[in-house]
Structures are given as structure tokens and as C-alpha cells.
Tab-separated table of C-alpha atoms in Angstrom:
chain	number	residue	atom	x	y	z
A	609	MET	CA	85.712	102.094	117.274
A	610	GLU	CA	86.994	105.473	116.169
A	611	LEU	CA	90.538	106.687	115.816
A	612	ASN	CA	92.973	109.080	114.304
A	613	HIS	CA	96.747	109.130	114.349
A	614	GLU	CA	96.975	111.629	117.137
A	615	ASP	CA	94.707	109.912	119.666
A	616	ALA	CA	95.627	106.292	119.182
A	617	THR	CA	93.286	103.634	120.423
A	618	ALA	CA	94.223	100.482	122.222
A	619	SER	CA	94.061	98.560	118.962
A	620	ALA	CA	95.877	101.242	117.033
A	621	SER	CA	98.413	102.335	119.569
A	622	PRO	CA	101.286	104.234	118.007
A	623	GLU	CA	103.490	101.778	119.810
A	624	PRO	CA	104.447	98.650	117.887
A	625	THR	CA	101.919	95.939	118.630
A	626	ALA	CA	103.640	93.435	120.892
A	627	ARG	CA	102.974	89.789	121.491
A	628	ALA	CA	100.831	88.698	124.393
A	629	GLY	CA	102.563	89.220	127.664
A	630	SER	CA	104.531	92.293	126.638
A	631	SER	CA	103.584	95.867	127.300
A	632	PRO	CA	103.447	98.004	124.197
A	633	ALA	CA	102.422	101.086	126.119
A	634	ALA	CA	105.654	100.971	128.042
A	635	SER	CA	107.807	100.731	124.941
A	636	PRO	CA	109.411	103.697	123.274
A	637	SER	CA	107.702	104.614	120.027
A	638	PRO	CA	109.962	104.026	117.026
A	639	ALA	CA	107.994	106.623	115.132
A	640	GLY	CA	108.172	109.225	117.834
A	641	ARG	CA	104.439	109.094	118.581
A	642	SER	CA	102.626	109.340	121.864
A	643	SER	CA	102.757	106.124	123.848
A	644	VAL	CA	99.443	106.557	125.634
A	645	PRO	CA	96.703	104.299	124.259
A	646	GLY	CA	93.066	105.319	124.402
A	647	ASP	CA	90.988	108.218	123.202
A	648	ASP	CA	92.067	111.805	123.716
A	649	PRO	CA	88.957	113.604	125.024
A	650	ALA	CA	90.243	116.889	123.627
A	651	ALA	CA	90.637	115.559	120.099
A	652	ASP	CA	88.334	116.679	117.293
A	653	ARG	CA	85.603	114.064	116.933
A	654	HIS	CA	84.931	115.088	113.335
A	655	ASP	CA	88.143	113.773	111.815
A	656	ARG	CA	87.978	110.166	113.002
A	657	LEU	CA	87.796	106.993	110.973
A	658	GLN	CA	86.219	103.764	112.196
A	659	ARG	CA	87.533	100.219	112.495
A	660	LYS	CA	84.909	98.181	110.648
A	661	MET	CA	86.817	95.868	108.300
A	662	SER	CA	87.624	92.187	108.768
A	663	SER	CA	90.399	90.088	107.237
A	664	ARG	CA	87.923	88.982	104.537
A	665	HIS	CA	87.318	92.607	103.623
A	666	LEU	CA	91.056	93.318	103.514
A	667	THR	CA	91.692	90.368	101.226
A	668	MET	CA	88.904	91.266	98.814
A	669	ILE	CA	89.870	94.960	98.780
A	670	SER	CA	93.392	93.952	97.833
A	671	PHE	CA	92.005	91.692	95.093
A	672	GLY	CA	89.810	94.562	93.946
A	673	GLY	CA	92.782	96.853	93.523
A	674	VAL	CA	95.173	94.396	91.920
A	675	ILE	CA	93.010	92.223	89.632
A	676	GLY	CA	91.981	94.511	86.809
A	677	THR	CA	92.851	95.424	83.249
A	678	GLY	CA	96.508	94.620	83.961
A	679	LEU	CA	95.656	90.912	84.034
A	680	PHE	CA	92.597	90.791	81.780
A	681	LEU	CA	94.033	92.948	78.973
A	682	SER	CA	97.700	93.958	79.389
A	683	SER	CA	98.939	90.410	79.997
A	684	GLY	CA	98.587	89.851	76.250
A	685	TYR	CA	101.121	92.618	75.597
A	686	THR	CA	103.583	90.973	77.994
A	687	ILE	CA	103.230	87.611	76.242
A	688	SER	CA	103.894	89.217	72.850
A	689	GLN	CA	106.999	90.975	74.171
A	690	ALA	CA	108.576	88.403	76.490
A	691	GLY	CA	107.342	85.188	74.890
A	692	PRO	CA	105.309	82.495	76.686
A	693	LEU	CA	107.867	81.106	79.133
A	694	GLY	CA	109.412	84.550	79.547
A	695	THR	CA	106.026	85.916	80.611
A	696	VAL	CA	105.589	83.160	83.180
A	697	LEU	CA	109.068	83.965	84.493
A	698	ALA	CA	108.332	87.712	84.555
A	699	TYR	CA	105.131	87.209	86.543
A	700	ALA	CA	106.897	84.786	88.890
A	701	ILE	CA	109.580	87.407	89.566
A	702	GLY	CA	106.869	90.037	90.025
A	703	ALA	CA	105.007	87.800	92.469
A	704	LEU	CA	108.213	87.217	94.440
A	705	LEU	CA	108.891	90.957	94.602
A	706	VAL	CA	105.350	91.673	95.797
A	707	TYR	CA	105.726	88.902	98.378
A	708	LEU	CA	108.879	90.532	99.777
A	709	VAL	CA	107.257	93.977	99.858
A	710	MET	CA	104.164	92.649	101.611
A	711	LEU	CA	106.287	90.888	104.220
A	712	CYS	CA	107.770	94.296	104.988
A	713	LEU	CA	104.372	95.989	105.011
A	714	GLY	CA	102.982	93.311	107.327
A	715	GLU	CA	105.404	94.165	110.121
A	716	LEU	CA	104.799	97.889	109.729
A	717	SER	CA	101.000	97.637	109.519
A	718	VAL	CA	100.650	95.421	112.573
A	719	ALA	CA	103.059	97.526	114.626
A	720	MET	CA	101.558	100.827	113.457
A	721	PRO	CA	98.042	100.272	112.046
A	722	TRP	CA	97.488	103.832	110.869
A	723	THR	CA	95.379	105.024	107.963
A	724	GLY	CA	97.745	106.382	105.348
A	725	ALA	CA	100.137	103.578	106.200
A	726	PHE	CA	103.316	103.862	104.164
A	727	HIS	CA	102.948	107.624	103.732
A	728	VAL	CA	103.021	108.064	107.513
A	729	TYR	CA	105.756	105.454	107.931
A	730	ALA	CA	107.915	107.246	105.366
A	731	LYS	CA	107.351	110.575	107.097
A	732	GLU	CA	108.291	109.234	110.526
A	733	LEU	CA	111.092	106.843	109.577
A	734	ILE	CA	112.711	108.462	106.513
A	735	GLY	CA	111.679	112.115	106.565
A	736	PRO	CA	108.715	114.474	106.048
A	737	GLY	CA	109.689	115.161	102.442
A	738	THR	CA	109.669	111.482	101.521
A	739	GLY	CA	106.361	110.991	103.302
A	740	PHE	CA	104.851	113.798	101.250
A	741	VAL	CA	106.255	112.441	97.972
A	742	VAL	CA	104.951	108.933	98.694
A	743	ALA	CA	101.464	110.277	99.451
A	744	VAL	CA	101.356	112.457	96.327
A	745	LEU	CA	102.574	109.656	94.055
A	746	TYR	CA	100.122	107.143	95.472
A	747	TRP	CA	97.207	109.586	95.331
A	748	LEU	CA	98.112	110.467	91.752
A	749	THR	CA	98.320	106.801	90.754
A	750	TRP	CA	94.778	106.066	91.826
A	751	THR	CA	93.184	109.307	90.625
A	752	ILE	CA	94.689	108.801	87.162
A	753	ALA	CA	93.407	105.227	87.238
A	754	LEU	CA	89.928	106.482	88.139
A	755	GLY	CA	89.752	108.605	85.010
A	756	SER	CA	90.849	105.813	82.684
A	757	GLU	CA	88.620	103.226	84.389
A	758	PHE	CA	85.448	105.271	84.065
A	759	THR	CA	86.186	105.874	80.391
A	760	ALA	CA	87.000	102.205	79.738
A	761	ALA	CA	83.852	100.979	81.484
A	762	GLY	CA	81.726	103.379	79.460
A	763	ALA	CA	83.349	102.252	76.219
A	764	ILE	CA	82.679	98.584	77.006
A	765	MET	CA	79.007	99.282	77.733
A	766	ARG	CA	78.636	100.575	74.167
A	767	HIS	CA	79.247	96.991	73.045
A	768	TRP	CA	75.688	96.243	74.215
A	769	PHE	CA	74.216	99.729	73.812
A	770	PRO	CA	75.923	101.168	70.718
A	771	THR	CA	73.674	104.236	70.445
A	772	THR	CA	74.402	105.501	73.959
A	773	PRO	CA	77.275	107.931	74.606
A	774	VAL	CA	80.300	106.874	76.639
A	775	TRP	CA	79.917	109.851	78.966
A	776	MET	CA	76.475	108.652	80.095
A	777	TRP	CA	77.807	105.297	81.269
A	778	SER	CA	80.859	106.949	82.794
A	779	ALA	CA	78.553	109.256	84.770
A	780	ILE	CA	76.492	106.303	86.017
A	781	PHE	CA	79.601	104.443	87.165
A	782	ILE	CA	80.948	107.586	88.848
A	783	VAL	CA	77.745	107.872	90.902
A	784	VAL	CA	77.811	104.163	91.807
A	785	VAL	CA	81.456	104.211	92.942
A	786	PHE	CA	81.011	107.464	94.867
A	787	ALA	CA	77.917	106.081	96.620
A	788	SER	CA	79.796	102.918	97.569
A	789	ASN	CA	82.416	105.018	99.335
A	790	VAL	CA	80.295	107.759	100.893
A	791	PHE	CA	77.883	105.785	103.095
A	792	SER	CA	80.299	103.977	105.406
A	793	VAL	CA	83.501	101.971	105.301
A	794	ARG	CA	81.426	98.847	105.971
A	795	VAL	CA	79.255	99.475	102.890
A	796	PHE	CA	82.379	100.056	100.813
A	797	ALA	CA	84.028	96.879	102.092
A	798	GLU	CA	80.965	94.718	101.414
A	799	ALA	CA	80.466	96.185	97.931
A	800	GLU	CA	84.118	95.609	97.122
A	801	SER	CA	83.934	92.042	98.410
A	802	TRP	CA	81.097	91.212	96.004
A	803	LEU	CA	82.700	92.971	93.034
A	804	ALA	CA	86.044	91.285	93.653
A	805	GLY	CA	84.259	87.969	94.148
A	806	VAL	CA	83.039	88.054	90.536
A	807	LYS	CA	86.623	88.427	89.318
A	808	VAL	CA	87.877	85.645	91.554
A	809	PHE	CA	85.171	83.258	90.319
A	810	ALA	CA	85.919	84.155	86.678
A	811	ILE	CA	89.654	83.556	87.086
A	812	ILE	CA	89.142	80.207	88.815
A	813	ALA	CA	86.764	79.098	86.047
A	814	PHE	CA	89.242	80.272	83.399
A	815	ILE	CA	92.141	78.359	84.974
A	816	VAL	CA	90.065	75.175	85.297
A	817	LEU	CA	88.763	75.307	81.701
A	818	GLY	CA	92.175	76.240	80.322
A	819	THR	CA	93.897	73.434	82.193
A	820	LEU	CA	91.376	70.908	80.853
A	821	ALA	CA	92.066	72.195	77.329
A	822	ILE	CA	95.830	71.969	77.817
A	823	VAL	CA	95.635	68.290	78.798
A	824	GLY	CA	93.058	67.461	76.101
A	825	LEU	CA	89.925	66.922	78.188
A	826	ILE	CA	88.290	69.851	76.394
A	827	PRO	CA	88.850	69.770	72.609
A	828	MET	CA	90.079	72.776	70.672
A	829	VAL	CA	87.560	74.309	68.241
A	830	ASP	CA	89.929	74.024	65.260
A	831	GLY	CA	90.500	70.317	65.917
A	832	SER	CA	94.168	70.719	66.815
A	833	PRO	CA	95.611	68.275	69.365
A	834	ALA	CA	95.976	69.152	73.023
A	835	PRO	CA	98.966	71.496	73.236
A	836	GLY	CA	100.173	70.426	76.657
A	837	LEU	CA	102.884	72.703	77.970
A	838	GLY	CA	104.899	72.485	74.765
A	839	GLY	CA	103.564	75.857	73.692
A	840	LEU	CA	105.651	77.489	76.397
A	841	THR	CA	108.887	76.615	74.584
A	842	ARG	CA	107.723	76.127	70.975
A	843	ASP	CA	110.004	78.909	69.663
A	844	GLY	CA	112.705	78.596	72.276
A	845	ILE	CA	112.848	79.524	75.933
A	846	PHE	CA	113.145	83.280	75.333
A	847	PRO	CA	112.289	84.000	71.664
A	848	ARG	CA	113.023	87.715	72.065
A	849	GLY	CA	115.917	87.230	74.462
A	850	LEU	CA	116.213	87.553	78.228
A	851	GLY	CA	116.417	91.333	77.901
A	852	ALA	CA	112.806	91.460	76.696
A	853	VAL	CA	111.732	89.622	79.838
A	854	LEU	CA	113.506	92.115	82.084
A	855	THR	CA	112.172	95.203	80.321
A	856	THR	CA	108.578	94.031	80.787
A	857	MET	CA	109.015	93.958	84.562
A	858	LEU	CA	107.527	97.429	85.063
A	859	THR	CA	104.377	96.346	83.212
A	860	VAL	CA	104.220	93.188	85.312
A	861	ASN	CA	104.798	95.062	88.566
A	862	PHE	CA	102.097	97.546	87.619
A	863	ALA	CA	99.738	94.582	87.161
A	864	PHE	CA	100.452	93.620	90.788
A	865	SER	CA	99.900	97.163	92.083
A	866	GLY	CA	97.047	97.380	94.555
A	867	THR	CA	98.255	94.558	96.789
A	868	GLU	CA	99.549	97.217	99.189
A	869	LEU	CA	95.971	98.458	99.773
A	870	ILE	CA	95.967	96.240	102.852
A	871	GLY	CA	98.306	98.765	104.448
A	872	VAL	CA	96.108	101.725	103.485
A	873	ALA	CA	93.112	100.053	105.132
A	874	ALA	CA	95.023	99.122	108.305
A	875	GLY	CA	93.666	102.138	110.189
A	876	GLU	CA	90.080	100.982	109.614
A	877	THR	CA	90.615	97.308	110.365
A	878	ALA	CA	89.198	95.659	113.446
A	879	ASP	CA	91.834	93.773	115.460
A	880	PRO	CA	94.718	94.615	113.073
A	881	GLY	CA	97.189	92.411	114.942
A	882	ARG	CA	95.195	89.346	113.912
A	883	ASN	CA	93.458	90.389	110.697
A	884	ILE	CA	96.318	92.054	108.808
A	885	PRO	CA	98.746	89.067	108.867
A	886	ARG	CA	95.889	86.740	107.930
A	887	ALA	CA	94.857	88.965	105.019
A	888	ILE	CA	98.439	89.281	103.772
A	889	ARG	CA	98.993	85.517	103.785
A	890	THR	CA	95.681	84.826	102.059
A	891	THR	CA	96.163	87.556	99.477
A	892	LEU	CA	99.692	86.555	98.525
A	893	VAL	CA	98.858	82.872	98.091
A	894	ARG	CA	95.714	83.498	96.057
A	895	LEU	CA	97.212	86.233	93.899
A	896	THR	CA	100.185	84.047	93.047
A	897	VAL	CA	97.913	81.158	92.075
A	898	PHE	CA	95.511	83.384	90.121
A	899	PHE	CA	98.166	85.344	88.234
A	900	ILE	CA	100.634	82.554	87.533
A	901	GLY	CA	97.853	80.070	86.780
A	902	SER	CA	96.153	82.425	84.319
A	903	ILE	CA	99.435	83.315	82.625
A	904	VAL	CA	100.435	79.657	82.210
A	905	VAL	CA	97.069	78.877	80.589
A	906	MET	CA	97.282	81.851	78.207
A	907	ALA	CA	100.938	81.299	77.347
A	908	ALA	CA	100.409	77.588	76.677
A	909	LEU	CA	97.355	78.026	74.441
A	910	ILE	CA	97.884	81.317	72.566
A	911	PRO	CA	100.668	81.620	69.956
A	912	TRP	CA	102.788	84.337	71.506
A	913	GLN	CA	103.127	86.265	68.233
A	914	GLU	CA	99.336	86.703	68.144
A	915	ALA	CA	98.957	87.946	71.700
A	916	GLY	CA	98.485	91.660	72.249
A	917	VAL	CA	96.170	94.269	73.651
A	918	SER	CA	93.746	94.442	70.711
A	919	ALA	CA	91.709	91.638	72.289
A	920	SER	CA	91.680	90.207	75.779
A	921	PRO	CA	93.763	87.007	75.927
A	922	PHE	CA	91.009	85.616	78.157
A	923	VAL	CA	88.519	86.021	75.292
A	924	THR	CA	90.995	84.467	72.850
A	925	VAL	CA	91.398	81.348	75.005
A	926	LEU	CA	87.657	80.950	75.592
A	927	ASP	CA	87.020	81.273	71.848
A	928	MET	CA	89.689	78.624	71.163
A	929	ILE	CA	87.906	76.079	73.360
A	930	GLY	CA	84.418	76.903	72.071
A	931	VAL	CA	82.874	78.798	74.961
A	932	SER	CA	79.849	80.532	73.451
A	933	HIS	CA	79.473	84.275	73.982
A	934	ALA	CA	83.025	84.442	75.320
A	935	GLY	CA	83.289	88.109	74.420
A	936	ASP	CA	80.111	89.025	76.280
A	937	ILE	CA	81.104	86.987	79.321
A	938	MET	CA	84.520	88.594	79.568
A	939	ASN	CA	83.100	92.059	78.958
A	940	VAL	CA	80.878	91.570	82.010
A	941	VAL	CA	83.890	90.413	84.021
A	942	VAL	CA	86.076	93.276	82.794
A	943	VAL	CA	83.418	95.901	83.591
A	944	THR	CA	83.105	94.386	87.056
A	945	ALA	CA	86.892	94.404	87.397
A	946	ILE	CA	87.053	98.046	86.349
A	947	LEU	CA	84.346	99.081	88.825
A	948	SER	CA	86.046	97.082	91.560
A	949	ALA	CA	89.416	98.712	90.858
A	950	ALA	CA	87.794	102.164	90.725
A	951	ASN	CA	86.051	101.468	94.021
A	952	SER	CA	89.329	100.469	95.699
A	953	GLY	CA	91.176	103.314	93.992
A	954	LEU	CA	88.787	105.966	95.284
A	955	PHE	CA	89.099	104.487	98.775
A	956	ALA	CA	92.912	104.531	98.617
A	957	SER	CA	93.213	108.055	97.220
A	958	THR	CA	90.698	109.363	99.761
A	959	ARG	CA	92.636	107.889	102.683
A	960	MET	CA	95.890	109.369	101.396
A	961	LEU	CA	94.359	112.859	101.357
A	962	TRP	CA	92.796	112.314	104.789
A	963	SER	CA	96.154	111.213	106.157
A	964	LEU	CA	97.952	114.253	104.705
A	965	ALA	CA	95.381	116.522	106.360
A	966	ASN	CA	95.523	114.588	109.623
A	967	GLU	CA	99.297	115.026	109.648
A	968	GLY	CA	98.989	118.788	109.051
A	969	THR	CA	100.518	118.713	105.571
A	970	ILE	CA	97.388	120.041	103.851
A	971	PRO	CA	94.457	122.013	105.377
A	972	ARG	CA	92.831	120.244	108.308
A	973	ILE	CA	89.354	120.597	106.807
A	974	VAL	CA	90.251	117.801	104.381
A	975	ALA	CA	90.358	115.388	107.347
A	976	HIS	CA	86.719	116.123	108.245
A	977	THR	CA	84.529	113.017	108.511
A	978	ASN	CA	80.777	112.546	108.680
A	979	MET	CA	78.959	110.753	111.491
A	980	ARG	CA	79.739	107.385	109.864
A	981	GLY	CA	83.485	108.052	109.865
A	982	VAL	CA	83.789	108.716	106.118
A	983	PRO	CA	86.242	111.506	105.156
A	984	VAL	CA	83.762	113.205	102.834
A	985	VAL	CA	85.933	116.210	101.926
A	986	ALA	CA	88.884	114.015	100.951
A	987	LEU	CA	86.462	111.729	99.100
A	988	ALA	CA	85.029	114.602	97.072
A	989	LEU	CA	88.477	116.002	96.259
A	990	SER	CA	89.750	112.596	95.137
A	991	MET	CA	86.739	112.113	92.894
A	992	VAL	CA	87.308	115.587	91.429
A	993	GLY	CA	90.922	114.559	90.785
A	994	GLY	CA	89.699	111.482	88.942
A	995	LEU	CA	87.284	113.565	86.874
A	996	LEU	CA	90.049	116.007	85.956
A	997	ALA	CA	92.183	113.049	84.860
A	998	LEU	CA	89.274	111.831	82.756
A	999	LEU	CA	88.905	115.307	81.236
A	1000	SER	CA	92.621	115.517	80.467
A	1001	SER	CA	92.418	112.174	78.646
A	1002	VAL	CA	89.866	113.763	76.306
A	1003	VAL	CA	91.182	117.288	75.760
A	1004	ALA	CA	94.937	116.765	76.268
A	1005	ALA	CA	95.580	113.087	75.632
A	1006	ASP	CA	99.020	113.599	74.073
A	1007	THR	CA	100.314	116.140	76.601
A	1008	VAL	CA	98.955	116.433	80.142
A	1009	TYR	CA	97.370	112.990	80.310
A	1010	LEU	CA	100.424	111.282	78.801
A	1011	VAL	CA	102.658	112.874	81.447
A	1012	LEU	CA	100.303	111.879	84.272
A	1013	VAL	CA	100.089	108.279	83.072
A	1014	SER	CA	103.875	108.108	82.716
A	1015	ILE	CA	104.357	109.285	86.301
A	1016	SER	CA	101.697	106.972	87.731
A	1017	GLY	CA	103.306	103.988	86.002
A	1018	LEU	CA	106.414	104.296	88.155
A	1019	ALA	CA	104.713	105.635	91.270
A	1020	VAL	CA	103.648	102.315	92.780
A	1021	VAL	CA	107.131	100.831	92.425
A	1022	ILE	CA	108.580	103.902	94.182
A	1023	VAL	CA	106.038	103.345	96.968
A	1024	TRP	CA	107.247	99.740	97.248
A	1025	MET	CA	110.810	101.014	97.625
A	1026	ALA	CA	109.645	103.291	100.443
A	1027	ILE	CA	107.870	100.405	102.205
A	1028	ALA	CA	111.026	98.273	102.117
A	1029	ALA	CA	113.186	101.148	103.368
A	1030	CYS	CA	110.719	101.906	106.173
A	1031	GLN	CA	110.695	98.328	107.433
A	1032	PHE	CA	114.499	98.231	107.424
A	1033	LEU	CA	114.702	101.471	109.423
A	1034	PHE	CA	111.836	100.531	111.736
A	1035	ARG	CA	113.392	97.223	112.772
A	1036	ARG	CA	116.798	98.831	113.253
A	1037	ARG	CA	115.273	101.507	115.490
A	1038	TRP	CA	113.261	98.908	117.381
A	1039	LEU	CA	116.350	96.807	118.114
A	1040	ALA	CA	118.415	99.882	118.981
A	1041	ALA	CA	115.814	100.770	121.623
A	1042	GLY	CA	116.652	97.524	123.426
A	1043	HIS	CA	113.750	95.414	122.200
A	1044	ASP	CA	113.766	91.956	120.704
A	1045	ALA	CA	112.171	91.160	117.347
A	1046	ALA	CA	110.142	88.424	119.059
A	1047	GLU	CA	108.181	91.132	120.876
A	1048	LEU	CA	106.593	92.311	117.626
A	1049	GLY	CA	103.084	91.103	116.829
A	1050	TYR	CA	104.236	90.245	113.298
A	1051	ARG	CA	107.819	90.315	112.127
A	1052	THR	CA	109.291	90.231	108.647
A	1053	PRO	CA	111.339	87.035	108.252
A	1054	GLY	CA	114.868	87.124	106.919
A	1055	TYR	CA	115.688	90.617	108.144
A	1056	PRO	CA	117.665	92.487	106.816
A	1057	LEU	CA	117.850	90.513	103.549
A	1058	VAL	CA	114.121	90.712	102.770
A	1059	PRO	CA	113.782	94.528	102.879
A	1060	ILE	CA	117.086	94.955	101.041
A	1061	ALA	CA	116.013	92.524	98.302
A	1062	ALA	CA	112.593	94.204	98.045
A	1063	PHE	CA	114.214	97.627	97.696
A	1064	ILE	CA	116.764	96.511	95.101
A	1065	GLY	CA	114.170	94.567	93.103
A	1066	SER	CA	111.809	97.547	92.990
A	1067	ALA	CA	114.611	99.938	92.049
A	1068	ALA	CA	115.832	97.570	89.326
A	1069	SER	CA	112.425	97.474	87.648
A	1070	CYS	CA	112.518	101.283	87.489
A	1071	ILE	CA	116.003	101.358	85.997
A	1072	LEU	CA	115.354	98.598	83.455
A	1073	ILE	CA	112.764	100.666	81.585
A	1074	VAL	CA	115.645	102.787	80.262
A	1075	PHE	CA	116.157	99.934	77.793
A	1076	ASP	CA	112.519	99.954	76.617
A	1077	PRO	CA	111.802	102.931	74.318
A	1078	SER	CA	108.041	102.556	74.771
A	1079	GLN	CA	108.296	103.027	78.562
A	1080	ARG	CA	111.353	105.255	78.848
A	1081	SER	CA	109.337	108.473	79.058
A	1082	ALA	CA	107.999	107.375	82.454
A	1083	LEU	CA	111.464	107.828	83.930
A	1084	TYR	CA	112.000	111.158	82.183
A	1085	TRP	CA	108.827	112.632	83.668
A	1086	THR	CA	108.859	110.980	87.091
A	1087	VAL	CA	112.353	112.029	88.206
A	1088	PRO	CA	111.757	115.797	87.782
A	1089	PHE	CA	108.245	115.461	89.237
A	1090	VAL	CA	109.602	113.793	92.383
A	1091	ALA	CA	112.330	116.444	92.648
A	1092	LEU	CA	109.675	119.159	92.334
A	1093	CYS	CA	107.606	117.552	95.113
A	1094	TYR	CA	110.622	117.455	97.427
A	1095	ALA	CA	111.483	121.084	96.643
A	1096	GLY	CA	107.894	122.247	97.100
A	1097	HIS	CA	107.555	120.487	100.437
A	1098	ALA	CA	110.888	121.869	101.668
A	1099	LEU	CA	109.789	125.396	100.755
A	1100	ALA	CA	106.407	124.960	102.461
A	1101	LEU	CA	108.124	123.583	105.560
A	1102	ARG	CA	110.584	126.474	105.683
A	1103	ARG	CA	107.782	129.029	105.316
A	1104	GLY	CA	105.730	127.337	108.022
A	1105	TRP	CA	102.878	126.440	105.679
A	1106	VAL	CA	102.925	122.785	106.754
A	1107	LYS	CA	103.785	120.908	109.927
A	1108	ALA	CA	107.081	119.038	110.182
């Protein structure tokens, strides 16, 4: 099935998806869109996407985006800063925040399953300027990630092939990821499912082995007794204080970024009313188990003072329990994780550009798709953006690249704030139009407390970095960048360069 925002299909009607027995086509559109389902015969057939993804694909794409270096590498930094129990608490708070945000996104994505998701929701429900800012920030987040991921994957490959240059491996991975995205959305989804599956298997194996070591069923290499869970509080509950836990929240939230990819893929999902809620439930449960389970194992086994980013805490734990070739095993997993995240990142950034073009914010040519429904122009531009980010990391690491990374660090949390605000406004508009919440195909529970809590929690994690000197620059660069985006969009709108 093909679609775009302007010629909604029956499964992607711009009307909120109602429960069986109600008539969505007869309902007023909260987003001000056409209420006529079905294809528009006059619409351009060369800017359509296709609904090819199942709930399994959605779940694995979300895993692909969220399970990456943030868990495999950066979790060690969090343990060293917040302490063992503090890290578990920080990740638990992060998981709760993501849960609240995804509850909000679930209602929006089922009611309005459009590609571009929260960018389009923000445009329609908050304002065109906010929609533009959300799209730019999210596109920037993933293109910056692309550059760093290709470099990191190339560097890891030199572990096995020390005489080969990093750029050669980076080039190979660039071709592989581009090919995964260019053939069809189905090829992308299947490739991502297999890549993400490797990470899922590795995490499950790690949690099982670590748990057996904690209770003493697997002996420690150094002959020390089974640590149990005493390692979580060996030096007190919060050895660096509660403040250290709070200031690591941005790092933790960034580790959870990518969960919202389910919303980006909503416009290419078959039967979104059924598959999106299922994918959200599955993703949230598994991510919570995988993240919290892994963190508990690492925090219980690794002395928190020795944790850091110089070595993966996964490798440290496997070495402690005598797993041979632990470094090689985890390098394979990390390379797979990086490729998976790059694959999802290119998909997400491509759909953001396509959506901006489809909405008339950037030239319409960017929305052009091939016969398989792949937005090839947006795909090429997003890959170029990733390559420019990679180049900036080499030639301007302390200036341009540092600024871009600082902005992208906060960008996802700002997107979460927009999602929460959109759900709050959407439900209020829906009720004001005389409808009942029970008519919605999926509704966020606990309204209005859930979107309010999600918004406040996301905003708090942005504000708290003021107290962390190592992350403070992110706020200094992001605020003026966002202001510049708003001003630029307002000027373009006033001059008639973009559509309202």
C-alpha cells in the first residue's frame, strides 16, 4: 500500500483511528487534515512511501536504534559517576521516562500514523516553527551519529586487521548501510531485524552469565567469593551523592534514545492500529529488562571506581568470569550494534527529510521516491550529512564537530518534550470536538498526568546538566541553535519560501 500525508489511505487516515464501530471519516480532524480516506488520483505517485513493516520489524528497529554504544560502552562512565546503586536508579528513572513518552507517542501514532511522526504532530498541534525545529534536531541527531558510528566501526575492525586504514572499513560500512536502505523498506526492516537480533542474543547471554556469577554458580577467575548484590552498596548507597545520579540523567536518557523510532516508522507500518501498540508494549518491556538487567550485573560485579569508558564494562565482566576471547566476542557485538544503529539512524534521518519535503518546508524534489517507495533523494542527502559529520570529526574535532555533538546530545530529549506536549494538546482538542477518549484506537492512560510528567521529566534532564561541567556546553550551544532555527523558519515563512 502506498501513501503520503496529503492523500491519506484507509489505514493512514488523517483522522484519529477509532475503535471498531465508530466512524473516523466522519470525525473532525484534530490536526486540520483532510477527512477523506483513500488515494487521491491527482497526487504525485513519485513521492509515496509503502506500508511494509510488521510489529516485529517495528520492535527490532527500535532495538536497533536504542541498543548501541550507549549501553555497551557509555554505561561504564555512568557507573563511575553515579556509583553502582545510583546507576541502577538512574537507568530505572530513564526507563520510566521513556515509558511515559512512548505512551504518549502510542496514542499519536495510532491516531495519525504518518511518516515523520512527531515532526508533523508538532507542526499541526503546536506550530510550524516547532515542527521545523523538531525535524532539524532529530535529523541532526542521527546524521551526527552516522559519522561517529562509521568511524568507530572502522576503528574496531583494526583490532583484527591492524595494517588496514580506518577509512577503508568506514567506506565498506557506508556502502552496506546505504544498500540496506536503498532497495526497499522491507529489505531495510529485515536487515535491521537480524542485526538487532545479534545484540538481543548477546545481552540475554550476558545477563544469564552475569546472574550465575553473582549467585556463585559460575566462579570468579581471581577466586573471590560470589559477590551477590552486596556490591551495589559496598561504599554506601550513593558514594558520590544523589546529585551525581541526577546529573548523569542526560547520559542515561541519550542511551535510551532511538525508542521513538517506532513513531518515525508509523507511516510505513501495515495495520498501524494493531501493530504500533503491540510494538510499543514489546519494546518497552524488553528494553527495561535488557537495560536494567545489564546494569545490575555490571554494577554488582565491577568495582565502581574502576568502571569507565576505556574498556567496555561487558568485556570487563566476561573477563572476570573467565569467558575466553571476551574482547573479540564483544567487539563483534559492538560492531554489529554500531551497524544496526547506523542502519536505523539513516532510516530515521531520511524519513525526517522526506517529511519536511512532503510538508512543503524544503524543496519537493527531496520527497521523490523510486518505484519501491524509497525516498532516494532524502536518503542520499542524509548520507551526505553523515559523511560531512564524519569529515568534521577529523578536520574540526574541537570546533564544528564538538558543537554538533553537543547539540545532538540534547536534541532527543527536546523531541521527547515535543511528543508529550503534542499528546496533551491532541487529546484536549479531541475532547473539545465532542469525542470520547474511548473512541481512540489507542489512548494514553492517566491523561493528563502522563504527558505532563513526561514533559517535566524530559525538561528536568536538560536543566540538570547545568550542574555537570562536562556536559554544560550542550545547553550553551543548543539554546541559541534552537532560537536560530525558529528565527530562520519565521523569516522563510514570512517571505513565502516555505508553506505554513
